[in-house]
mmCIF file of C-alpha atoms and ligand atoms in Angstrom:
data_model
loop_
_atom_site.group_PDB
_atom_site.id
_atom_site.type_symbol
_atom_site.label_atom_id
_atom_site.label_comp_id
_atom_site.label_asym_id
_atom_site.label_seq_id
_atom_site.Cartn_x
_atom_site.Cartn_y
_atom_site.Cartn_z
ATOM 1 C CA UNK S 1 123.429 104.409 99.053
ATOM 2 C CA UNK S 2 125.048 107.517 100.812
ATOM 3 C CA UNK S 3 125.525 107.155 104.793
ATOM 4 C CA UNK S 4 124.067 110.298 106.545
ATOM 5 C CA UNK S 5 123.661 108.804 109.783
ATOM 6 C CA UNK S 6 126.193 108.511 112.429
ATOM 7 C CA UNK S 7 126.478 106.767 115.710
ATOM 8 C CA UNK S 8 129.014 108.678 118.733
ATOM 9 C CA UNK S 9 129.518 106.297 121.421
ATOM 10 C CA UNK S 10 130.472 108.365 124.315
ATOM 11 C CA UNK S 11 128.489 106.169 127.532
ATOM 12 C CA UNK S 12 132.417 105.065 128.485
ATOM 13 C CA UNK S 13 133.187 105.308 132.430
ATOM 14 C CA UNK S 14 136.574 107.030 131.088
ATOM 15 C CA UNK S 15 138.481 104.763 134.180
ATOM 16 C CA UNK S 16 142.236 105.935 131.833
ATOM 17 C CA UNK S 17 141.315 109.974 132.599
ATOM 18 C CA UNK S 18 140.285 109.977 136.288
ATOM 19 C CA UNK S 19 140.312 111.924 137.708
ATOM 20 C CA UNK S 20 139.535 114.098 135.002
ATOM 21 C CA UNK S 21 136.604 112.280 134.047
ATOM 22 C CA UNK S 22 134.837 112.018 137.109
ATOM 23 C CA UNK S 23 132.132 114.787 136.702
ATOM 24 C CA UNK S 24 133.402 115.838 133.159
ATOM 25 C CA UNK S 25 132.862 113.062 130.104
ATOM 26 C CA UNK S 26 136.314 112.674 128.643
ATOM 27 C CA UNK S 27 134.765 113.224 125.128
ATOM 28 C CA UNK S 28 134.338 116.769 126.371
ATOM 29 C CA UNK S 29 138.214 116.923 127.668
ATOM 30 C CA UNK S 30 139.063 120.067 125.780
ATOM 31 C CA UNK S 31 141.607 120.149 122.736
ATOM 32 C CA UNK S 32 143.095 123.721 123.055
ATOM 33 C CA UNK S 33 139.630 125.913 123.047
ATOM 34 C CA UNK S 34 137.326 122.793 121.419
ATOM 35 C CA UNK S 35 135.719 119.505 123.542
ATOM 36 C CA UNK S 36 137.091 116.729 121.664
ATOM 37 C CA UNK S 37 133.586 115.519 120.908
ATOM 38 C CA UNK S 38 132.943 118.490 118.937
ATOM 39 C CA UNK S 39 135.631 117.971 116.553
ATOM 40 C CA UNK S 40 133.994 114.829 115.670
ATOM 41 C CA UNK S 41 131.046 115.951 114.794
ATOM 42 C CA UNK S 42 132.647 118.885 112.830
ATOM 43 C CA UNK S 43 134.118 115.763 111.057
ATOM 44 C CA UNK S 44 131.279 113.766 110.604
ATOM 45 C CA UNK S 45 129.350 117.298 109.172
ATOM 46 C CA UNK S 46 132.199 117.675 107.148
ATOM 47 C CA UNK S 47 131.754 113.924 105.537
ATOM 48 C CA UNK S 48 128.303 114.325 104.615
ATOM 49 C CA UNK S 49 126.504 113.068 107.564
ATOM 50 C CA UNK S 50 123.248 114.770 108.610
ATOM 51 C CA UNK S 51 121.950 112.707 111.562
ATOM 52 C CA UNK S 52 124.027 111.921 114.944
ATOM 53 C CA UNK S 53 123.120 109.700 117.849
ATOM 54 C CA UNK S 54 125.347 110.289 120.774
ATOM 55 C CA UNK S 55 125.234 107.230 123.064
ATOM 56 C CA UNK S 56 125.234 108.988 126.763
ATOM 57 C CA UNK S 57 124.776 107.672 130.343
ATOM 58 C CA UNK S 58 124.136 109.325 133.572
ATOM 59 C CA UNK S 59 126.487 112.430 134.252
ATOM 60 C CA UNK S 60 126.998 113.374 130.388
ATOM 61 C CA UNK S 61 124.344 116.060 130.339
ATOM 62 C CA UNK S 62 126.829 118.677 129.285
ATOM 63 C CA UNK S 63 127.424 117.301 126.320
ATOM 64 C CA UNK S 64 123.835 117.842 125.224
ATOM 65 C CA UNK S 65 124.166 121.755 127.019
ATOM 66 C CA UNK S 66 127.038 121.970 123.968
ATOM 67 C CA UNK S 67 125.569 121.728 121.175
ATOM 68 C CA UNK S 68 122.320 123.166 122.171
ATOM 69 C CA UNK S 69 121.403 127.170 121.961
ATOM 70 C CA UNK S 70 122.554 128.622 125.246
ATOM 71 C CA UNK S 71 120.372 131.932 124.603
ATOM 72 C CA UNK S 72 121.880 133.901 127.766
ATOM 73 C CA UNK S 73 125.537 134.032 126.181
ATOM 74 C CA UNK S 74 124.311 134.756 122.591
ATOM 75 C CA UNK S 75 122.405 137.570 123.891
ATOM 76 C CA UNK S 76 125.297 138.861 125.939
ATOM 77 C CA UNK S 77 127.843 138.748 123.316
ATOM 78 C CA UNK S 78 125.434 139.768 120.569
ATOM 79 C CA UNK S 79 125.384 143.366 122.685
ATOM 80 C CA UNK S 80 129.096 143.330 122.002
ATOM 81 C CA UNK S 81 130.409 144.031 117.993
ATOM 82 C CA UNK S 82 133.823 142.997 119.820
ATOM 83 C CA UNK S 83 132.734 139.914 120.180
ATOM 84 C CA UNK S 84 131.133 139.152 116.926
ATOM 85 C CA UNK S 85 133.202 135.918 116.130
ATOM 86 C CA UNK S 86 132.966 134.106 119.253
ATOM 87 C CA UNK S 87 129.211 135.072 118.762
ATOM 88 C CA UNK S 88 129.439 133.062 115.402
ATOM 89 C CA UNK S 89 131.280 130.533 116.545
ATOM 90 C CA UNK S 90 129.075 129.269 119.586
ATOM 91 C CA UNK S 91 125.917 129.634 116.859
ATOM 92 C CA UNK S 92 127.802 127.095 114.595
ATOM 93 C CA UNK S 93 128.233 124.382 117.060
ATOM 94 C CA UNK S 94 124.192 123.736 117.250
ATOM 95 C CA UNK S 95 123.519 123.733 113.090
ATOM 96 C CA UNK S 96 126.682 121.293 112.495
ATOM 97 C CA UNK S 97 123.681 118.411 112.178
ATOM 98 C CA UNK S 98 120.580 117.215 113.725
ATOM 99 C CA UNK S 99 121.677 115.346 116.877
ATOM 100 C CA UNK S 100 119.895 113.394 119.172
ATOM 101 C CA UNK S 101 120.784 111.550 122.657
ATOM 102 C CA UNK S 102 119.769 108.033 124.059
ATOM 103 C CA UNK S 103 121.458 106.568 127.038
ATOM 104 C CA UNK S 104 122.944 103.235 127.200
ATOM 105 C CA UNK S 105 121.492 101.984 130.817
ATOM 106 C CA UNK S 106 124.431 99.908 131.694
ATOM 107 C CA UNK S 107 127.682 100.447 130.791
ATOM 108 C CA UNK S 108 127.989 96.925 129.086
ATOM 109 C CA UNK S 109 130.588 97.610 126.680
ATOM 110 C CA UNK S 110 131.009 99.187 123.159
ATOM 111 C CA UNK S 111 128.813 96.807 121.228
ATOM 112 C CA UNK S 112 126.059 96.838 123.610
ATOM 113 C CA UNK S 113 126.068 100.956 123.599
ATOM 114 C CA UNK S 114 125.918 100.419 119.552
ATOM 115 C CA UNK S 115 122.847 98.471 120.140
ATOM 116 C CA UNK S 116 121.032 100.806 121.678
ATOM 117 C CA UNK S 117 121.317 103.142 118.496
ATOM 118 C CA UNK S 118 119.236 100.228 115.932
ATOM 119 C CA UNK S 119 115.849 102.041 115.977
ATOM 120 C CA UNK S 120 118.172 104.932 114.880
ATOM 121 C CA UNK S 121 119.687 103.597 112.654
ATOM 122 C CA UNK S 122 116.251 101.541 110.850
ATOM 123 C CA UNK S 123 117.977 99.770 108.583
ATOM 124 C CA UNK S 124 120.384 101.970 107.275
ATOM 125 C CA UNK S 125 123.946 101.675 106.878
ATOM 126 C CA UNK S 126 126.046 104.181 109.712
ATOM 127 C CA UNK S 127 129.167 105.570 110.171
ATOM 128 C CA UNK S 128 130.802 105.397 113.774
ATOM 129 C CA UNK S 129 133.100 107.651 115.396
ATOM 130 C CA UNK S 130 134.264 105.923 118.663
ATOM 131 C CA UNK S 131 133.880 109.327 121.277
ATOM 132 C CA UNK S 132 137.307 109.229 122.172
ATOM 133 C CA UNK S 133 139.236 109.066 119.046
ATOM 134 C CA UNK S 134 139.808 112.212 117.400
ATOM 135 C CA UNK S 135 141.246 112.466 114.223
ATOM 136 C CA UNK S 136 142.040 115.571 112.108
ATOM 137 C CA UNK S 137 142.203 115.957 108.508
ATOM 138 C CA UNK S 138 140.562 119.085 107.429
ATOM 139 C CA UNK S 139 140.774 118.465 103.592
ATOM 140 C CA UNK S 140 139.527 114.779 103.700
ATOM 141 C CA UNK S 141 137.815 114.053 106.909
ATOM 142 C CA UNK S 142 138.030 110.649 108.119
ATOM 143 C CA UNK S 143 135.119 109.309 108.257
ATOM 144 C CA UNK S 144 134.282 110.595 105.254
ATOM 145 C CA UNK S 145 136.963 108.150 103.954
ATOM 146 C CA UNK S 146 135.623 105.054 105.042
ATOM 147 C CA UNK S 147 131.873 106.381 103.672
ATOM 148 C CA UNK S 148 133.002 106.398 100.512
ATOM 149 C CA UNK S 149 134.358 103.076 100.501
ATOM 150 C CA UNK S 150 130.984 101.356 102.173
ATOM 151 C CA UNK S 151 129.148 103.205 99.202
ATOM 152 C CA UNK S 152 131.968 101.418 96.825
ATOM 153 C CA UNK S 153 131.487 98.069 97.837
ATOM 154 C CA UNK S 154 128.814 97.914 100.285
ATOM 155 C CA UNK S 155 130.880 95.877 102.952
ATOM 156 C CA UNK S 156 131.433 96.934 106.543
ATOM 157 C CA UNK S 157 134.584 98.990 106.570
ATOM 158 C CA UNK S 158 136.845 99.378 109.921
ATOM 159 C CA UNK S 159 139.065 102.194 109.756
ATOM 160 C CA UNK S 160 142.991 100.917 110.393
ATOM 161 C CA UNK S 161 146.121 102.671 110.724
ATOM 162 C CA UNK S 162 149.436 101.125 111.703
ATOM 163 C CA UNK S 163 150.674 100.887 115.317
ATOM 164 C CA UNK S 164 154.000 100.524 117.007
ATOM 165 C CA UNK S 165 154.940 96.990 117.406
ATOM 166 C CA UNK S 166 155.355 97.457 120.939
ATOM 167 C CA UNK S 167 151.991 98.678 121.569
ATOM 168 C CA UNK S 168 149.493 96.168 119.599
ATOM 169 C CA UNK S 169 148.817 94.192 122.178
ATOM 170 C CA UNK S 170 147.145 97.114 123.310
ATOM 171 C CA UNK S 171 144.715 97.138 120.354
ATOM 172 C CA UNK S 172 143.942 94.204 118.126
ATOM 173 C CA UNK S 173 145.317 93.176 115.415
ATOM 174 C CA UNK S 174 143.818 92.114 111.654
ATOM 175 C CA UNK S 175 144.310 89.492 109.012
ATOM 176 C CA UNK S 176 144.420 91.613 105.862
ATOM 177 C CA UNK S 177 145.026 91.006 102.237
ATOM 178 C CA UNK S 178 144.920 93.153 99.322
ATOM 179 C CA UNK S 179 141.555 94.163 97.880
ATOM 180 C CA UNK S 180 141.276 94.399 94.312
ATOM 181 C CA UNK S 181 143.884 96.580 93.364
ATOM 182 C CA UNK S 182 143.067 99.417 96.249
ATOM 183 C CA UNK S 183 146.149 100.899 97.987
ATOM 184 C CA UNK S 184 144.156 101.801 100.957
ATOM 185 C CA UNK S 185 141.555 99.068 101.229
ATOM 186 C CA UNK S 186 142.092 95.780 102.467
ATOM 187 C CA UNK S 187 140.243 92.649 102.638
ATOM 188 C CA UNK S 188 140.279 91.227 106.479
ATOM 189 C CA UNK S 189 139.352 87.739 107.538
ATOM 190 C CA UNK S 190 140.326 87.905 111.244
ATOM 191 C CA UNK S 191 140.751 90.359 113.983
ATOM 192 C CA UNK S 192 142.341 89.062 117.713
ATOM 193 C CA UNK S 193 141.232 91.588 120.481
ATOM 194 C CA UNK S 194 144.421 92.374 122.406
ATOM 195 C CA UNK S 195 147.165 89.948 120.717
ATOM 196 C CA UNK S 196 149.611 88.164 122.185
ATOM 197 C CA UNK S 197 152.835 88.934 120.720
ATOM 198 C CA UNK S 198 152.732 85.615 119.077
ATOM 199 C CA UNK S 199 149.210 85.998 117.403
ATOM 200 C CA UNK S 200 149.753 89.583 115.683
ATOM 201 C CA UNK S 201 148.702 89.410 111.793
ATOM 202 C CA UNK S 202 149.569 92.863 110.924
ATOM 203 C CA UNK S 203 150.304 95.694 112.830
ATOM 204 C CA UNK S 204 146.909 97.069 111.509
ATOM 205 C CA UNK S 205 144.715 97.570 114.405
ATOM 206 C CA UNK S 206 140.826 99.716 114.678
ATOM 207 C CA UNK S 207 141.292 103.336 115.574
ATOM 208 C CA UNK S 208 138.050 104.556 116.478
ATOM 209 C CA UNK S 209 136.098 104.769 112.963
ATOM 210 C CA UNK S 210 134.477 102.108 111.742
ATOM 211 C CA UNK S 211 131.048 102.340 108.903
ATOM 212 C CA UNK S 212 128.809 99.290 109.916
ATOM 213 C CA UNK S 213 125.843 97.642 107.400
ATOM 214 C CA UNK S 214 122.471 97.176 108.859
ATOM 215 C CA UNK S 215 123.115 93.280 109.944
ATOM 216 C CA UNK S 216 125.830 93.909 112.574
ATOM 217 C CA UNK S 217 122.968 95.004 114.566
ATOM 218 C CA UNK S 218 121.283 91.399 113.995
ATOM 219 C CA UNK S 219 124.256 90.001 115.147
ATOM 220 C CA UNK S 220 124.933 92.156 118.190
ATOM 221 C CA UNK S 221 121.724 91.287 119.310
ATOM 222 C CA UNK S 222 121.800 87.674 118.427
ATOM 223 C CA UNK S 223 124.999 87.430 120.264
ATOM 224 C CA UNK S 224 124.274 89.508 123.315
ATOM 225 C CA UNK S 225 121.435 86.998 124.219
ATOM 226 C CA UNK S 226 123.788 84.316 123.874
ATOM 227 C CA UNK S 227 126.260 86.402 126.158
ATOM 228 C CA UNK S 228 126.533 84.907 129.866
ATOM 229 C CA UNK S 229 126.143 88.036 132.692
ATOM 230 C CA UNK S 230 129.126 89.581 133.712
ATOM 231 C CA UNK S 231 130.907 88.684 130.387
ATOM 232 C CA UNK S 232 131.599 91.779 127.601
ATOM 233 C CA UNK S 233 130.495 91.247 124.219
ATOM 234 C CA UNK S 234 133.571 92.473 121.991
ATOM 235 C CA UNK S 235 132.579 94.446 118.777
ATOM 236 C CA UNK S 236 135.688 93.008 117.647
ATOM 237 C CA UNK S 237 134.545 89.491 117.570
ATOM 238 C CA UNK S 238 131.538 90.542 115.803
ATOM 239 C CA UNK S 239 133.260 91.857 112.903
ATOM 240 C CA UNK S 240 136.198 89.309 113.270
ATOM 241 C CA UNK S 241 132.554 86.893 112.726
ATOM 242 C CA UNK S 242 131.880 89.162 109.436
ATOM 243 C CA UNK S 243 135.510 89.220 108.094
ATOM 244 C CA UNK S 244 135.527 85.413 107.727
ATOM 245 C CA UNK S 245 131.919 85.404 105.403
ATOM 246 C CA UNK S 246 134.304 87.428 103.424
ATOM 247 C CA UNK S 247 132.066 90.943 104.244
ATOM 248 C CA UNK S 248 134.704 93.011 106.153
ATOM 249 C CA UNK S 249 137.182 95.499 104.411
ATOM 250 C CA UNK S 250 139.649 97.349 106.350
ATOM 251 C CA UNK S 251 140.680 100.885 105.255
ATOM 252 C CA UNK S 252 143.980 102.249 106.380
ATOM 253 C CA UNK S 253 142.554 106.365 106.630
ATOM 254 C CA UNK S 254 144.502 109.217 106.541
ATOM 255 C CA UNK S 255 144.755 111.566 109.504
ATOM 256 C CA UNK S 256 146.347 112.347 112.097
ATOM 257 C CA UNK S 257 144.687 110.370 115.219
ATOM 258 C CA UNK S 258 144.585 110.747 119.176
ATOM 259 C CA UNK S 259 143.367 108.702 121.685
ATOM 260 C CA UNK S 260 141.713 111.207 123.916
ATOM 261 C CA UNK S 261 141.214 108.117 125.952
ATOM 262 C CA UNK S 262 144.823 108.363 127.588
ATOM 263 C CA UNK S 263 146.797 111.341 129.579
ATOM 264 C CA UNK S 264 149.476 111.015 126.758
ATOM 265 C CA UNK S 265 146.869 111.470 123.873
ATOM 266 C CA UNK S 266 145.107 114.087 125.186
ATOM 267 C CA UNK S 267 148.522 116.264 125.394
ATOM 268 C CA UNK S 268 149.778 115.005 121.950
ATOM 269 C CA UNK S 269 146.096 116.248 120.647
ATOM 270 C CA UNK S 270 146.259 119.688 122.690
ATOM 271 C CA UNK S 271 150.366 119.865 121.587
ATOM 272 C CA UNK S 272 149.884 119.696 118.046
ATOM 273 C CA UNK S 273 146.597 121.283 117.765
ATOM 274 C CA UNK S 274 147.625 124.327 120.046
ATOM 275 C CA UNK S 275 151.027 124.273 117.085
ATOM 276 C CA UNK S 276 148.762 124.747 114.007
ATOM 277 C CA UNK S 277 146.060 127.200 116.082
ATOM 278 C CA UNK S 278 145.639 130.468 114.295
ATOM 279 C CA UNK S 279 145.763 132.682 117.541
ATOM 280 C CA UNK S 280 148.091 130.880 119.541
ATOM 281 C CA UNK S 281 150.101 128.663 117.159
ATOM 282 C CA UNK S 282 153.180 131.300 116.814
ATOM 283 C CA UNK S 283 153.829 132.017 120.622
ATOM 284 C CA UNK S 284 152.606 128.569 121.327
ATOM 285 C CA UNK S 285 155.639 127.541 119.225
ATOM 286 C CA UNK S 286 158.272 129.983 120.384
ATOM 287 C CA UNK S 287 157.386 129.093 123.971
ATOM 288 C CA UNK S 288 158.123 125.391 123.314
ATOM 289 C CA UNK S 289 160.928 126.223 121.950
ATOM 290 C CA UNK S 290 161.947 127.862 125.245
ATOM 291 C CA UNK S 291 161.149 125.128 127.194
ATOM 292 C CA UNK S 292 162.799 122.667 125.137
ATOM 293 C CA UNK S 293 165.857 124.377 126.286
ATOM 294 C CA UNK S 294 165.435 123.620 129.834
ATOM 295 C CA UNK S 295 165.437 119.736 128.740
HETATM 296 P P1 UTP R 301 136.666 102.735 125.624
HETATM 297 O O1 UTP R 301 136.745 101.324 126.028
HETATM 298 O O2 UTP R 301 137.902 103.385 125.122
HETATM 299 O O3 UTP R 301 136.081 103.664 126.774
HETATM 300 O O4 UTP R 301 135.464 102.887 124.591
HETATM 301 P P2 UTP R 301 136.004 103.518 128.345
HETATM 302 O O5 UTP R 301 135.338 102.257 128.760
HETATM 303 O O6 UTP R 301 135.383 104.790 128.786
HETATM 304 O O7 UTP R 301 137.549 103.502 128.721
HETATM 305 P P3 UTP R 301 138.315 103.225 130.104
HETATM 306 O O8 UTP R 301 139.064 101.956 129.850
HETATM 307 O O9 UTP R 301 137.335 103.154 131.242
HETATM 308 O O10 UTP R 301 139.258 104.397 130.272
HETATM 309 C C1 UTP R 301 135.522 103.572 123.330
HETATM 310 C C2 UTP R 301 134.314 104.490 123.197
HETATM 311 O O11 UTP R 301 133.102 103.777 123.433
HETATM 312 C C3 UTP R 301 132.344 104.400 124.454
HETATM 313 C C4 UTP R 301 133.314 105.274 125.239
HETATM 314 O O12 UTP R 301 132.640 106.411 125.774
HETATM 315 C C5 UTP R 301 134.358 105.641 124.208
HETATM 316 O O13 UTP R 301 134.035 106.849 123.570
HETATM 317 N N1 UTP R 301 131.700 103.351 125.288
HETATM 318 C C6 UTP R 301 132.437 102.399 125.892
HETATM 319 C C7 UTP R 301 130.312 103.368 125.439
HETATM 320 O O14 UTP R 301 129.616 104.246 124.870
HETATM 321 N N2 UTP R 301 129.738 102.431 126.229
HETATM 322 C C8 UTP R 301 130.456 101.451 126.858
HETATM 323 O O15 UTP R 301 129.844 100.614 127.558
HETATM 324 C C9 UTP R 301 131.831 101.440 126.677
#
């Protein structure tokens, strides 16, 4: 079955960019002249996908504003052949897919703000694109990736890349195996939310992509009621749950990732980004190379 449906978490209080993030979402934290949450759904257009739910909350209005019409600035810079691009460019961001909005009431955690898309997703497998992860890889998006393995095998498939041993305890860490032969795909049997350094399996951890079949909403909702109040339901345990029926594979993706969740991410993203950027990517480069000077 191909995935055309996509979830976008982005209901996060953003506590790691304040106070950035205090009347702006962090998924629309700009990477050089883009919101980050714009690049993923240029991604998940790019993969195939047709329908995206962004999970909001109070506050994250703007993020609708984007990638609607905004009919005063079209007609302004249509009166302007100067401006013909930018023109083009604005018109883009609303026809990149159908999108819709529903707000997660409480911000309970990510696995509660995924529950809130299962009407959306009606049975359906669906890709997810965690709001604060962006990843770039033009010729073979992401997400796209980890599609294309679901539609292989049919198993729920988190998308892994390798971390710095110093910094897994940070993320979690899997169990994996080899998978029939694949050189990307693994077969995972555990995950441990936040390892101690004596618990890490591999240095394999989620990074914000993850394609989920239709019964990891069952058991969301299954385990939320057996949740107690006050305690977070971790997505993690839910597919640590599916990795030992043997229906989890891992996928270590290619691209280059950023965690626009953190100060340091979000200048890595704007860095390299602002490097490779057709307008300003040359002085962009000679200035750094100024200032690297100074160091
Ligand atoms: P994070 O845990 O990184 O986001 O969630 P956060 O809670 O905003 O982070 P801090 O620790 O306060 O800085 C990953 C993604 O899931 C979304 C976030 O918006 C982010 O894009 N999320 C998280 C929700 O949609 N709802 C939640 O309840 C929690």
């Amino acid at each position: 079955m191909k995935i055309t449906k996509a979830i976008i978490p982005a209901a996060g209080l953003g506590t790691r960019v304040l106070p950035a993030s205090k009347s702006v979402p962090k998924e629309m934290l700009n990477i050089v002249d883009k919101p980050a949450i714009q690049y993923l759904v240029e991604e998940a257009a790019a993969s195939g996908i047709t329908d995206i739910l962004v999970i909001t909350n109070r506050g994250k209005g703007v993020i609708e504003d984007h990638f609607d019409h905004s009919f005063e600035l079209e007609k302004n810079l249509e009166g302007n052949p100067s401006k013909a691009k930018l023109l083009e460019s604005i018109k883009k961001v609303t026809d990149l897919a159908n999108i819709s909005y529903i707000r997660q009431k409480e911000t309970k955690g990510l696995a509660h703000a995924l529950y809130c898309a299962k009407a959306f997703a009606a049975g359906e497998p669906v890709a997810v694109l965690y709001g604060d992860d962006v990843v770039i890889n033009e010729e073979n998006p992401a997400v796209g990736q980890l599609c294309r393995v679901y539609e292989k095998y049919g198993k729920t498939v988190v998308g892994v890349q390798s971390v710095e041993r110093d910094k897994i305890g940070l993320y979690c860490s899997l169990g994996v195996t080899p998978f029939e032969g694949e050189s990307r795909i693994m077969a995972c049997d555990k995950i441990i939310e936040k390892p101690k350094p004596e618990e890490v399996m591999s240095l394999f951890a989620i990074l914000g992509r993850v394609v989920i079949s239709p019964e990891v909403f069952d058991l969301i909702e299954k385990w939320l009621a057996e949740t107690p109040e006050g305690k977070e339901l971790y997505l993690t345990d839910i597919f640590s749950y599916l990795g030992t029926q043997d229906r989890l594979l891992a996928y270590d993706f290619e691209g280059n990732r950023y965690d626009m969740g953190n100060k340091l991410g979000i200048m890595k993203a704007n860095c390299e980004v602002a490097l490779n950027h057709p307008e300003i990517g040359e002085d962009f480069r000679a200035y750094l190379k100024e200032l690297v000077k100074t160091f």
